[in-house]
Coordinates of C-alpha atoms and ligand atoms in Angstrom, one line a residue:
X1 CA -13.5 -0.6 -16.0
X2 CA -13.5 -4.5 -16.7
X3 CA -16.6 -4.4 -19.4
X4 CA -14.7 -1.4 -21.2
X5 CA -13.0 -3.0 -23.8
X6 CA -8.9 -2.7 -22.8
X7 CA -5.3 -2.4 -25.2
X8 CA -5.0 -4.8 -27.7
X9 CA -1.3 -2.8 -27.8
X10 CA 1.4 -6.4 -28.0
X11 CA 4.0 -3.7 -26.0
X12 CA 1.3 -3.6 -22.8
X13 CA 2.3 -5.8 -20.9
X14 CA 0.2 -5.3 -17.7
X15 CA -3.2 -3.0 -18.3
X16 CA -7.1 -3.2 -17.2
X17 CA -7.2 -6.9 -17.2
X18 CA -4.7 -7.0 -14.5
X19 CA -5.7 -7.2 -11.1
X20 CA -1.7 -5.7 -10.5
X21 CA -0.7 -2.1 -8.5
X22 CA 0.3 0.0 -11.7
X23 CA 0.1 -0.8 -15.3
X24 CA 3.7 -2.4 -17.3
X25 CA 4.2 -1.0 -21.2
X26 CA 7.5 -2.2 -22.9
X27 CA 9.8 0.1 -24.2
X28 CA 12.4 -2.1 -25.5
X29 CA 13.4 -5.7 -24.3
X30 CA 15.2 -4.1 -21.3
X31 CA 13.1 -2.1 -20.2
X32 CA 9.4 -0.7 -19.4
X33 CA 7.4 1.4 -18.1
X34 CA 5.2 1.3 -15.3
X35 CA 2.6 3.8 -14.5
X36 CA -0.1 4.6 -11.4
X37 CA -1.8 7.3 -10.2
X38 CA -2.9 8.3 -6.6
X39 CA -4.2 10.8 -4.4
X40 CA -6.6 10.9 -1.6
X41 CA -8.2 13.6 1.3
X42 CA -5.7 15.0 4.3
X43 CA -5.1 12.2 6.7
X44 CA -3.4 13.9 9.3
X45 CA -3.5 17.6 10.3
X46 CA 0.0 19.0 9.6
X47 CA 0.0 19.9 5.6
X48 CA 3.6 18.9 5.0
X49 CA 3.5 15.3 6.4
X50 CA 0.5 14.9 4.8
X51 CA 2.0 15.5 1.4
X52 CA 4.5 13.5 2.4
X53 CA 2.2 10.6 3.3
X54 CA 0.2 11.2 -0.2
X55 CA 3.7 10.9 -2.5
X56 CA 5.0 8.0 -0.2
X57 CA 1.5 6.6 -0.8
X58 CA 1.7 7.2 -4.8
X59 CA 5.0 6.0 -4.9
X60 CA 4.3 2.5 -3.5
X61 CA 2.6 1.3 -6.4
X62 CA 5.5 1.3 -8.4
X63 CA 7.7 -0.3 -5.6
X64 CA 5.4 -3.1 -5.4
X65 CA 5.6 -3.7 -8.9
X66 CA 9.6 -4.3 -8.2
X67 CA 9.9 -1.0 -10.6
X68 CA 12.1 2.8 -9.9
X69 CA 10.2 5.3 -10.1
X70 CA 11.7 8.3 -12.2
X71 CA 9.3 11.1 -13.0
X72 CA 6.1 12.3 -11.0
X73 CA 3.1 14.6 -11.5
X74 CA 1.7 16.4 -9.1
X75 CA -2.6 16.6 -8.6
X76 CA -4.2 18.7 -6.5
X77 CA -7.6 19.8 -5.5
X78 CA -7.8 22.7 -3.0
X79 CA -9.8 25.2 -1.5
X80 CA -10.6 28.9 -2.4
X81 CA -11.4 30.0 1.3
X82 CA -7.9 27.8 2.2
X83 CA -4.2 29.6 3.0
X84 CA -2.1 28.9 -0.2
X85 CA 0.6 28.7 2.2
X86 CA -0.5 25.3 3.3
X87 CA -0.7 24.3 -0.4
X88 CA 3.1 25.3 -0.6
X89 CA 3.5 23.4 2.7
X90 CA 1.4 20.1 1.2
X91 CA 3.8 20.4 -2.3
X92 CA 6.7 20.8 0.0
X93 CA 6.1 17.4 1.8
X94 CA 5.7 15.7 -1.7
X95 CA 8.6 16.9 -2.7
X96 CA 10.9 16.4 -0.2
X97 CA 9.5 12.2 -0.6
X98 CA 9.9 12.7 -4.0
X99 CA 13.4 13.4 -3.5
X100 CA 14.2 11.3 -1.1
X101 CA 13.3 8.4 -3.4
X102 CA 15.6 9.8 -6.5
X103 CA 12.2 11.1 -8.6
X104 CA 11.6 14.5 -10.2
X105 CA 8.5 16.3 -10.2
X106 CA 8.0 17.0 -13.8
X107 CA 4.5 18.8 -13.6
X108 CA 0.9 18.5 -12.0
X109 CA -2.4 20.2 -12.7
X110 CA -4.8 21.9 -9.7
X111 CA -8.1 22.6 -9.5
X112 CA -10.9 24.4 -7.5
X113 CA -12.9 21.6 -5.0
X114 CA -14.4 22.4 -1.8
X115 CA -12.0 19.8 -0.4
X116 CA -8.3 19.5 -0.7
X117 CA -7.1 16.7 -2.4
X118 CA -3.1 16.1 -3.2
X119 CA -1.1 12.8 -4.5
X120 CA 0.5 11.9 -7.8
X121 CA 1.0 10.2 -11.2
X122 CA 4.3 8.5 -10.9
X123 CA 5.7 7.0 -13.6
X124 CA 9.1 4.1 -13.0
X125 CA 11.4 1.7 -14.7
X126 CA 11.8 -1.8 -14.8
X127 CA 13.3 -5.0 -16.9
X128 CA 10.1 -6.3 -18.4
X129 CA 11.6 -9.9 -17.0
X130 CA 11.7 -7.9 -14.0
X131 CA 8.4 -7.0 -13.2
X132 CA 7.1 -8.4 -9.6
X133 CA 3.1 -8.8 -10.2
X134 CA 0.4 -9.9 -7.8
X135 CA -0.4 -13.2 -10.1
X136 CA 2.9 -15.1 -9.6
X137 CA 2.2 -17.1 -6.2
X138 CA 1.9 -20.3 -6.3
X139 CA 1.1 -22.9 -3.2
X140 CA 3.3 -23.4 -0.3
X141 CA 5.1 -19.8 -0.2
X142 CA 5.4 -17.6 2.9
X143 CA 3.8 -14.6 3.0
X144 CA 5.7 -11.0 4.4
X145 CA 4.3 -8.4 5.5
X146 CA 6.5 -5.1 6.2
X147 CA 4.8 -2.7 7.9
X148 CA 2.3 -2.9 11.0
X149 CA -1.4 -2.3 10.7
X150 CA -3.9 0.1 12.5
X151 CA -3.2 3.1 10.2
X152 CA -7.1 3.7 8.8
X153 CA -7.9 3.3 12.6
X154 CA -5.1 5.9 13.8
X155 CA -6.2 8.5 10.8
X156 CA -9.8 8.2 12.1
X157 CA -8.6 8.7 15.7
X158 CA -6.5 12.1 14.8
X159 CA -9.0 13.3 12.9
X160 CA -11.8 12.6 15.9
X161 CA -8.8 14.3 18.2
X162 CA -8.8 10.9 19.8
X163 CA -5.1 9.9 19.0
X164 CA -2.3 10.3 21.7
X165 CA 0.5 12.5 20.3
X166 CA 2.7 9.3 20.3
X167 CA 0.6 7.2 18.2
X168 CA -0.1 10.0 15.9
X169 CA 3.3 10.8 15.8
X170 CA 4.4 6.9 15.3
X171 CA 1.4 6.3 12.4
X172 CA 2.6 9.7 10.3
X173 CA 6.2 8.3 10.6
X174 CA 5.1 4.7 9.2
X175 CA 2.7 6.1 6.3
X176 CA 5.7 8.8 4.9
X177 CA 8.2 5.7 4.9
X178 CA 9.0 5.2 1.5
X179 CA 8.3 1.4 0.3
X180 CA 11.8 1.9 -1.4
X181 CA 14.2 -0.5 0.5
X182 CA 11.6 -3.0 1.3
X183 CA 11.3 -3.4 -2.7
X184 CA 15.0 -3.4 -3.4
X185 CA 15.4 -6.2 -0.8
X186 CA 12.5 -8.6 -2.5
X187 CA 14.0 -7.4 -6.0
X188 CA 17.8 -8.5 -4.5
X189 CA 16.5 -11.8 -2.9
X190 CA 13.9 -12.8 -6.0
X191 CA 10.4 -13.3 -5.1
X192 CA 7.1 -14.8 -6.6
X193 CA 4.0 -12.0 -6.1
X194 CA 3.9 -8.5 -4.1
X195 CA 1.5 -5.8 -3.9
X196 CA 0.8 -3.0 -1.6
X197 CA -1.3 -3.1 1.5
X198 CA -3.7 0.0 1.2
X199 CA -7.8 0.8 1.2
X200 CA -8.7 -2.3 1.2
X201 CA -6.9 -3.8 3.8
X202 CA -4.7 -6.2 4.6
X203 CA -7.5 -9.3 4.4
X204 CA -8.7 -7.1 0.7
X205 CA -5.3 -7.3 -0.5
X206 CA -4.0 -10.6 0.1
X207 CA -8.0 -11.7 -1.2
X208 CA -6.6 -9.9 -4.2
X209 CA -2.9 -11.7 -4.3
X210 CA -4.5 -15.2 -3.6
X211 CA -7.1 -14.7 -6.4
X212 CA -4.9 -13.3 -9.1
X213 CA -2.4 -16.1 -8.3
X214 CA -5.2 -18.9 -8.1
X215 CA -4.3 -20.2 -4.4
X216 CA -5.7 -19.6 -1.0
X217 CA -4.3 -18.4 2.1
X218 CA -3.4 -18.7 6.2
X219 CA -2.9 -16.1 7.7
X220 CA -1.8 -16.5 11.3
X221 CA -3.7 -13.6 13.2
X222 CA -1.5 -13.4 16.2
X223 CA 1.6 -12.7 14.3
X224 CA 0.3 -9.6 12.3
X225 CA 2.1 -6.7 13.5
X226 CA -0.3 -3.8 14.6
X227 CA 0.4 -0.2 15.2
X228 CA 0.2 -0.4 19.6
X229 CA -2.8 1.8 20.7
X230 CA -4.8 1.2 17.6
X231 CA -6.8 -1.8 19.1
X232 CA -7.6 0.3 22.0
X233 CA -8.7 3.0 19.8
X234 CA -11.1 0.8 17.3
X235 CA -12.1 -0.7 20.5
X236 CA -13.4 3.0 21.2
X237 CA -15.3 2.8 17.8
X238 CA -13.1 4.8 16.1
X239 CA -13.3 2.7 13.0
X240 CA -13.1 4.5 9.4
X241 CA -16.1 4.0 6.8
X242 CA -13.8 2.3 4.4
X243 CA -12.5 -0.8 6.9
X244 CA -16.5 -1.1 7.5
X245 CA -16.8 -1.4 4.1
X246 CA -13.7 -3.8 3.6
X247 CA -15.2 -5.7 6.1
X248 CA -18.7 -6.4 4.7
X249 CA -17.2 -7.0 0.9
X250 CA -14.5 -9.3 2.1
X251 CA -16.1 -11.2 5.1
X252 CA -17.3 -13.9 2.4
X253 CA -13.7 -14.7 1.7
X254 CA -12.0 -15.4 5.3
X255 CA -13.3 -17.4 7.9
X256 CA -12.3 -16.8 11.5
X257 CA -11.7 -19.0 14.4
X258 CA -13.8 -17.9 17.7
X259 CA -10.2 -17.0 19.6
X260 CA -10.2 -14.0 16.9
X261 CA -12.2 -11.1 18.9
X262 CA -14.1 -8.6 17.6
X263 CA -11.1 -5.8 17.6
X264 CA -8.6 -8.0 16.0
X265 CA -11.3 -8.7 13.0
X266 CA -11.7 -4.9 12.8
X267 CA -7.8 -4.2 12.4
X268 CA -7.2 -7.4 9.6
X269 CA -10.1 -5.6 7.4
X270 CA -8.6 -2.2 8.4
X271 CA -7.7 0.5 5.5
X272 CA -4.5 1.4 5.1
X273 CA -2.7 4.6 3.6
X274 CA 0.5 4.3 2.8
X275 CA 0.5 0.9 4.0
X276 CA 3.7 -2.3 3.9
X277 CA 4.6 -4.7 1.1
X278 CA 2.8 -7.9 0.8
X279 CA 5.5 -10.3 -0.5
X280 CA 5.2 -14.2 -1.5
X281 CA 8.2 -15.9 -1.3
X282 CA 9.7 -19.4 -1.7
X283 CA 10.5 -20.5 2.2
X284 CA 13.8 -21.6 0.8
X285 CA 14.3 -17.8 0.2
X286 CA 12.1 -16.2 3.6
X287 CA 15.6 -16.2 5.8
X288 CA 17.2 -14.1 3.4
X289 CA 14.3 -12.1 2.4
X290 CA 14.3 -11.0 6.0
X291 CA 17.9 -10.3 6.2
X292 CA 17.6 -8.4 3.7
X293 CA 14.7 -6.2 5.0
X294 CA 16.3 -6.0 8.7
X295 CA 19.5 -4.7 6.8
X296 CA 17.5 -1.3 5.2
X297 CA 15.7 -1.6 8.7
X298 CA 12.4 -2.4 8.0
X299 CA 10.5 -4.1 10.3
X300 CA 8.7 -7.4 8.4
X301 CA 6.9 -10.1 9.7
X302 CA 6.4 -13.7 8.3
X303 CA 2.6 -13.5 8.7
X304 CA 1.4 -16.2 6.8
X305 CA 1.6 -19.1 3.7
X306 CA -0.2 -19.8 0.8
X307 CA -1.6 -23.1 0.3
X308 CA -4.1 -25.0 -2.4
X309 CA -7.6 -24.0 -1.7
X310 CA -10.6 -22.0 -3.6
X311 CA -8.5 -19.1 -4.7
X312 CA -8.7 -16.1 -3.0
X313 CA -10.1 -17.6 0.3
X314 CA -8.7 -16.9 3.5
X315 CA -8.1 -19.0 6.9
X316 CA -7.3 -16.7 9.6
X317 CA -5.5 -19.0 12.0
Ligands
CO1 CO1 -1.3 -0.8 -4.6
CO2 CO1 -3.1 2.7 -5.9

């Protein structure tokens, strides 16, 4: 979309030119807002926690943006040939998500496709001042990362009939975790950039982070949490198409010492549904960022800094 002409609407404040997670259109002075849409192919085999997954998954986008979401639509694509009671159970687990997180499902539209497809349009709130975009890092900031990685490589696994039931089980519980608290405890403490670790990894995303913000990165390999199984399982070759692909686009942005093996490359450049927050924060304010987060009980991670450098470019340590 970048050579379509874009808004020259004053009110939007965040639209195509905007590298962000969802698009920011003021209201009034208090408040905005912010729009995204997302929905992608089953990822695991049980229909409810997949719909689950998909509206957790649509959802993010507005958390990382700092925004409440309020209203959703659902999409779906699905099968003549498939049960409908599957479809009721896919709607089900996006509701149930959709409740949980304090939004209404105000519509959706479905079509015929020979595969099924299911995720939302969620629309949220925010304070223009408010807004948390993936532009505002500067140099020097510590970089958080709050969930664990290996979800593309788990997904593959399941659907290959590869994944131990305890893995799959762990992975569907991780992906359906709203972003919720983990936004509410950067908006609480105050940070400089966020966005959402999805399809493009987590090496694509912070590229995208560093770039939009004009700084580089370190990211310090060994402390990257990772999903515990999913090394042996890429190991296995059970790597999905899009982490391949994440890996050849973004390989000319990070370099890697030799003590970084072959699987641990594979998991940085893995895609993610449904993935953590990626949050840039003053050090001054990392204690209590991660107080914060360890108070809603999620798990983060100090994973890395920013730092001067060509932006966007990435030194895995
Ligand atoms: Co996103
Ligand atoms: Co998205």
């Amino acid at each position: 979309m970048s050579s379509i002409p874009g808004s020259v609407d004053p009110n939007l404040l965040l639209g195509l030119d905007a590298p962000d997670d969802a698009a920011v259109y003021r209201i009034t002075d208090e408040i905005a807002i912010v729009q995204t849409v997302d929905f992608f192919t089953p990822v695991v085999d049980d229909p409810f926690q997949w719909g689950a997954i998909a509206a957790a998954n649509a959802l993010s986008d507005i958390y990382a943006m700092g925004a409440r979401p309020v209203t959703a639509l659902n999409l779906v694509a699905w099968p003549k040939e498939l049960d409908m009671d599957l479809l009721y159970e896919v709607l089900a687990g996006g509701a149930e998500k959709a409740r949980e997180a304090g939004v209404s499902i105000v519509g959706g539209h479905t079509i015929d496709d020979e595969e099924p497809k299911y995720g939302m349009s969620v629309t949220g709130l925010v304070p223009p001042g408010a807004v948390v975009t993936s532009s505002g890092a500067t140099a020097g900031l510590d970089v958080i990362l709050t969930k664990p990685l290996g979800m593309g490589i788990v997904s593959t696994a399941i659907k290959a009939a590869k994944a131990p039931a305890e893995l799959a089980a762990e992975a569907t519980a991780i992906m359906s975790t709203l972003n919720r608290a983990a936004s509410e405890a950067m908006v609480e403490v105050g940070v400089a950039a966020a966005t959402d670790v999805t399809g493009f990894g987590l090496i694509g995303h912070f590229h995208q982070l560093l770039k939009a913000s004009g700084v580089a990165g370190i990211l310090h390999a060994e402390r990257v949490p990772v999903l515990s199984g999913a090394r042996e399982l890429a190991a296995e070759g059970l790597v999905p198409g899009g982490t391949q692909r994440n890996r050849s686009h973004f390989s000319e942005v990070v370099s890697f010492p030799s003590s970084v093996d072959e699987v641990d490359r594979i998991v940085l450049f893995d895609a993610q549904t449904s993935g953590g927050l990626l949050i840039a924060v003053e050090p001054s304010k990392t204690q209590r960022l991660l107080d914060r987060l360890s108070e809603r009980s999620v798990e983060a991670t100090a994973i890395g800094r920013t730092v001067d450098g060509v932006p966007g470019s990435i030194e895995v340590e």
